[in-house]
Amino acid sequence: MPRALVITAPGINCDRELLDAFSLVGAQAESVLLNQLRRNPTMIDRYQLIGLPGGFSYGDDVAAGRIMGRLIRQDLYGALVEAINRGVPMIAPCNGFQIAVAAGILPGPCKDEPWPESPAPATVTLSPNREARFVDRWTRIHVPETSRCIWTSDLQVDAETDVLPSAHGEGRFMTTPEQLSSLQDQGRIALTYGEGENFNGSLGAVAGICDTSGLVLGLMPHPERFTRWTQHPTWTRLDPGCMDPEPMGLQMFRRAFEVAVGVHVA
Amino acid sequence: MPRAAAEPVTDQVTDTIICRIEVRQSPGSADAAGEAVARSSADLDVSLVPSRVEHAWIYLVQGRLDQEMIERIAMELLADPVTQYPVISLAPAECVQPEPGVTTIEVHPLPGVTDPAAQSVMQVIGSMLDVDVQVRTGHRWDLHGVDDLAASRIAETLLANPVIHDIHDQPFFPESFPKGTTRQQATREIPIRDLDDGQLEELSRNAHLFLDLQEMKCIQDQYRSLQREPREIELETLAQTWSEHCVHKTLKSTIRYTQQQGDDDPASIIDASRPGHVVEADGSVTIENLLKSTVAAATHELIEDGIDWCLSVFVDNAGVIGFDEEWGVCFKCETHNHPSALEPYGGAATGIGGCIRDIMGTGRAARPIASTDVFCVGSPYLDSIPQGCLWPRRILSNVVAGVRDYGNRMGIPTLNGTVWFDDRYVGNPLVFCGCIGLIPREFVEGEPRAGDRIIAIGGRTGRDGIHGATFSSAELTDSHADEFSHAVQIGNAITEKKALDAIIAARDHEDGCLFSAITDCGAGGFSSAVGEMGETLGARVDLENAPLKYRGLTPTEVWISEAQERMVLAVSPEHVDTIASICLDHEVEWCDLGEFGTPGRELVLRWEGQEIGCLPMSFLHDGIPTPVRQAEWPPRTLPASTMIQGIEPIDVSTGRNAIESVLLSLLSHPNIASKEWIIRQYDHEVQGGSVIKPLVGPGAGPSDAAVIRPLAESDQGLAIANGLATGLASDPYLMGLAAIDECVRNLVCVGCDPDRIAILDNFCWPGCRDSESLGGLVRAAEACYDGAKAYRAPFISGKDSLNNQFTTDQGVTIRIPSTLLISGMGIVPRLDHCITMDAKSADNLLVMVGSTSGRMGGSVFSSVSPTDDDRLPMVDLQRGPRTAAAVAGLIANRLVRSAHDCSEGGLAVAVAEMCLAGGIGCRIELDTVPVTEDGLDPMTIAFSEEPSRYMLEIQPGDLDAVTDALEGLPWAVVGRFTDQPRLDLLVDSGSEPGSVTIEQMHRAWSGSHQF
C-alpha cells in the first residue's frame, strides 16, 4: 500500500481533507509537521505520494505561502526534488500551490533540463484576486488536451458535474507571456477555469500547472474537497445515474495512486 | 524558535540599525488592493475621488544587519520577484517621496497593537539569517489626484481606525522602536473602608470597575471584617468576576415582575405552576433566579422527561449533546458588541476567536468544526450618525472582514448566519459569533486536581484588552472610543491555530489525555480562567512567569489582561515535559503559572515570590449580593417594529401590479436580499464536510440551514441554523417563541430530526436597570421555557449582553430593539436524504403546510407599508411542533423534493426564492392558502409572516402519501411549478396572474446591498 505524506505547519488547515482523499483511494496517509521534516529531511524517502495542503501557513503573512515556501526552499528543496526524481506524485492545492511556487518546486525546470542544485527564483506567482478579496466558489474545470499532468490527463470531464471548489484570496496566476506560452507548449497547463468562470483574473484562466515530469501538480482549486457526491454544490438535484462515476476530485487522486503503486521507496 | 517558559523580553539590541523596506508593485503588475480602495473611494462622500491608488507594504526592521542581509530579506523574503520590487532606505531622506499630484497616506499599528505579520517576519528572518530583529509593518497608499482633505477622509474612513492605527501623511521612518514603559510595580492598596456611598460609586466608575453601590458596599464590608484595605489586584479580580459579562447577575437574580394588562396575555407569566415562580398578593410574581427558572428549567424538565442525549448543559464553556455512540458535539454562541462598535474588524475577529476558544475549552478540549455569525447593524443608507459612532456600512464590511480573516485562517467553515438592519443599532451594533465542536464522549468532563500545574498555552500577555469584561458590561457613550481603546484588540488567528493543534495533540496523546481540565482566557483574562478552574480547590499563581509581549506590565495588568489566544490547562506535574515538547513542535509558547490547590481554598497571587493578593474563593464566587430587581410590563410606550432609513415605502393602494411590485421591493429589502457578498468571503467548505451549503441550487438561493458531515466515515450529519424575530421585539414573549419556531423550521427543512434539536439563547438587551426593559427580558425568558418544552428542544448553553444602548453627546439614549438570537443544531439521521430549498422540476406541486392569519405586525411588509392589522403573530405551541414533526416525516420518507421555511416576506418571498434558486417557475393561487380567519386580502396572504409554515415541493404521484401524513394539520396544494421562467401569483383560479420573471426576481434579490 503506497504511503502518502501530508506536510503540515502552523496555519495549514486543509490537511484533514487531504489525508482523507489519499485514504479513500487506498493510500496509507499520515501528516508530519514541517519542523520534524526540517530536522530530518530523509523522512521523505519513505513515501510514494506527497501532499502540500491548503490553509494559511504562517498566517500567509508577507504573501500567501511565502514564509513556508521560504523554509522549504532553505531546508527541504533537495529532499523533495529527490522524491520527484524517484517518481513520487505530488499535489499542492491552494496554499500548497503558493508554497510550492515560493519554494522553487513549481514550475520547475524546462523540458529535458534537470532540477537545479539550488532552487531557482520564482517565475510564476499567485497574486491577490482581482477583487482583492477572499472568494469561496465552485467553478467548472477544463483540462487542456495537451496536459501532461498525471493527475489530470485523460480525465473524463462532464460539463455539468465536473466542477471543483476554490476558496482563496490570492489565486490570480501571473507570469510573463513567454513563460505562459512555454508552459502551454510543454503541456504543463494542467487545469483552467471553465469559460466565464475565471473569477480571480488568472492569466490564461490558468487554475493549475505541473512540472515537466507531470508528477507535481499545483492548483488553486481543492480536488480533495470533492471526493464524495454530497460535497457537490447541487447534488440534491442531480440524477442518481450521473453520480455513478467517482467524483472528479477523487478520480484525480485515483490516477496518482496508480502511478504511486509503481514507485519504490528509497 | 519559541522557548519553554518565560524568556526575557528584548526591546533593544545594541549596535542596531533601522531599515525600511518598501515593497511596491512593478509597473504593469495588477495592484488589486490599490484598485479596491479606488473603487471604494468612489462610494464615499468625498470632494475628489482618486484617479488611481497605489498600494505598498512597509516593513521596518531593526537589528544588527548589514547591507547584504537587508538585500536578502528584501529580495528573498519580502518582494515577489514576478510582480513586485523592493525599495530599501536606511534614512528618512532615502524613502520614496510622493510625486507631484500624489498624496501619501501611511497606516501603521499603534505600539502595543498586535501585528501578526511582524511576528511572522521576525521569526523567519531569525531562521534565514540567524539574527535577532524587531519588525513593524505598515501600509502605504499613494492617492492620485486628491487634495489633503479628501485624502484624510479616505484614510479615516477606509484605511485606518485611530483606535488602533497611526496615520502618517508622509513615508514613516521612526528614529527608534517603542519600548515598553515600566509602570509602578508595587501593589497598591486602595482604601475603601472609610468611603461613603458617593465615594464608593465614584471609585467604581473612575477605576472602570463598573460595580454598583450594593456590590461596592459588600466588598467594603468584607474588608472591614478582614481589618485591612483591599489591594488593587484583589479589587480588580472581584470586578472581573462579578461583571455582568462573567457572572450574568441580572439573569440569575430574583425578579419581581408586575404586569398591568389583563387576562388576554398569551404569556401567562403570573402563574405559580411555573417553576420558581411565586404569585404575590398584589398580583405580581416573584421569580427566583430567572435563568434557572426558565431557560435551564426547561432543559432539566426535558431531561427528566426522557431526553437522554444531553451530555453537558450550562456548566461548561459550551453545551454538549451526543452525536453517536463515540462522539459528542458542542455549541457556543458569544457576542462581541462593544469592541465591535469601536473597532469592528478587531472586535469581530476576536469575537469569533473567543468563541472558538470556548469550544477548545469545553470538557477536555473539543475540535471546532463549524462557525456561525449574525450581525445587527443600522441601515446602510443612514444620512447621518451620532458623534462617536462609525457608519453602519463600514461596521458591517469590517465585521465581515474580521470574521473572514479569523475564521478562514483557523480553518473552520463559517456556514450559517444572517444580518438584520435596524437603525437603533447605530451606536451599538450586535456581533454574534457561534462555534461548534466535535468531542470524544470520554472527554466531555474535566476537573483540575490538587497539585496540577497551571499551564498557559498560546499568545503572550500584553496591555491589550484590559477591562474588556467590565467594558462590555457598561453602556456605550460618545467618549468610549477614547476611554476604552485599550479594551480593543487585534487577534492573531495563527497563534490560536497553533494552540489548537498542540492541545488536540496533547488530548489525543498515546499516553492518554495529558491534562485534567482546560479553559480559555476570555473576559477577565487569567483572573477569570484561573479563578473559575480553581473555584473548588484554590490556586497559587506566580504572575511573573507569564511571557509578555513587552516589558513593564504591572502584576495587576498581567492578571486581568485580555490578550487573545491564551488557554489555561491543569496538568499533572509528570506530563509537563511532554506538553512542552508538543508545544515546541507546534511552535507555540507555554508557561507554568503555578499550582491548583491551596489549604484554605484561596486564590493566592504572587509576584517574584511575594504575596500580592489573597482572596477566599468562597467570597469571590458566592459573595456577590443578589438584590431583588423590579420588572414591569407593558412599557409605557411600545417600541416600534423595525426602523430602517433609506428604504422607499411601498404604495399598495391600487393598481394591477401592486402585488408584483411589492414582491420585488421585498426581495430587495436589506433584511431579505441575498447575503452572497458575505457568504462567499467565508471559506464555508474547509475541512471537506460540507453537505448543504449556505447558497444552494444553480441560482444560489438562501439555504434554510447548513449541513455538515462531522465524521468522514459516517453517514450521519449535523444541521445548523438560527432563528431571529427582531421584528416582533415589541413583545419579547412572542418574539422568543417565533425565534425558536423559526430555528426549528430551518433545521427541519434540510432533513434534521426534530427530536434531536438542541438550542442556545443569546439575549442582547438595552439597559436592564430599567424595569420595563427587564420586564421584556422576563417575557423572552418565559418564551424560552415554553418554546423549549413545546418543541422538546433543550437549551444547552447561552449568553447575555444586557447593556446595549448608546448615549450621544446630546444626551439622547438610543436603545437597541430587544434581540434574542436562537442558535440551533440537530442530528440529520441520513445525509443522503437531505434536501435543499431550490425548486427542482416543472409539474411538481407546491404544498403549503400551516395556516395564515391577518396578524401583520412586525412583518417586513408592515415596515415598508402601513397595515390595518398590526397584531403580532403568535406561535401555536401545540400545532407548531406537530407541523415540524409531520414535515420532517415527509422528508425522511423521501416525499419532498424541496422545502423552504416561510419567514421574512412570507409565502410570496419564500416561493420566489425557491424559483430563483432552482431556475424554474411557479403558479400560485392565493385563495387556496389555508387561513385561520376569513376575508384576508391577497396582500396579507402573500406577505404574512405567520410562524409554523412550510413550503414543500412534491411530485404529483406522492400526493396521496402526503395527504395521509398531514392528516389533521392545515395544509393545501397552493400551486404548481412550471417550466416558464416566471412566478405567477393569482388571487383566485379565474383571475389574471400578476407575473414576475425569474430574472427580475434575481436582480431584485441579489442586485442590491452587496457591499
PDB file of C-alpha atoms in Angstrom, chain A residues 29 53 59-60 69 71 95 102-103 116 150 152 159 183 203 216 252 256 262:
ATOM      1  CA  ALA A  29      -1.677   8.610   4.678  1.00  0.00           C
ATOM      2  CA  PRO A  53      -2.159  21.087   1.853  1.00  0.00           C
ATOM      3  CA  GLY A  59      -0.750  33.357   8.527  1.00  0.00           C
ATOM      4  CA  ASP A  60       0.069  33.941   4.848  1.00  0.00           C
ATOM      5  CA  GLY A  69       7.896  28.298   0.891  1.00  0.00           C
ATOM      6  CA  LEU A  71      11.530  27.472   4.870  1.00  0.00           C
ATOM      7  CA  ASN A  95      -1.872  27.327  -0.197  1.00  0.00           C
ATOM      8  CA  ALA A 102       7.699  30.190  -3.320  1.00  0.00           C
ATOM      9  CA  ALA A 103       9.840  27.121  -2.589  1.00  0.00           C
ATOM     10  CA  PRO A 116      18.919  22.843 -10.461  1.00  0.00           C
ATOM     11  CA  ILE A 150      -0.517  12.573 -14.366  1.00  0.00           C
ATOM     12  CA  THR A 152      -5.437  15.389 -14.815  1.00  0.00           C
ATOM     13  CA  ALA A 159     -19.541  19.653 -18.295  1.00  0.00           C
ATOM     14  CA  LEU A 183       4.132  26.179 -20.145  1.00  0.00           C
ATOM     15  CA  LEU A 203      -3.625  34.921 -16.774  1.00  0.00           C
ATOM     16  CA  VAL A 216       3.885  17.642  -9.468  1.00  0.00           C
ATOM     17  CA  MET A 252      -7.504  12.693  -9.695  1.00  0.00           C
ATOM     18  CA  ALA A 256      -1.879   9.466  -8.784  1.00  0.00           C
ATOM     19  CA  GLY A 262       4.967   1.556  -9.005  1.00  0.00           C
TER      20      GLY A 262
END
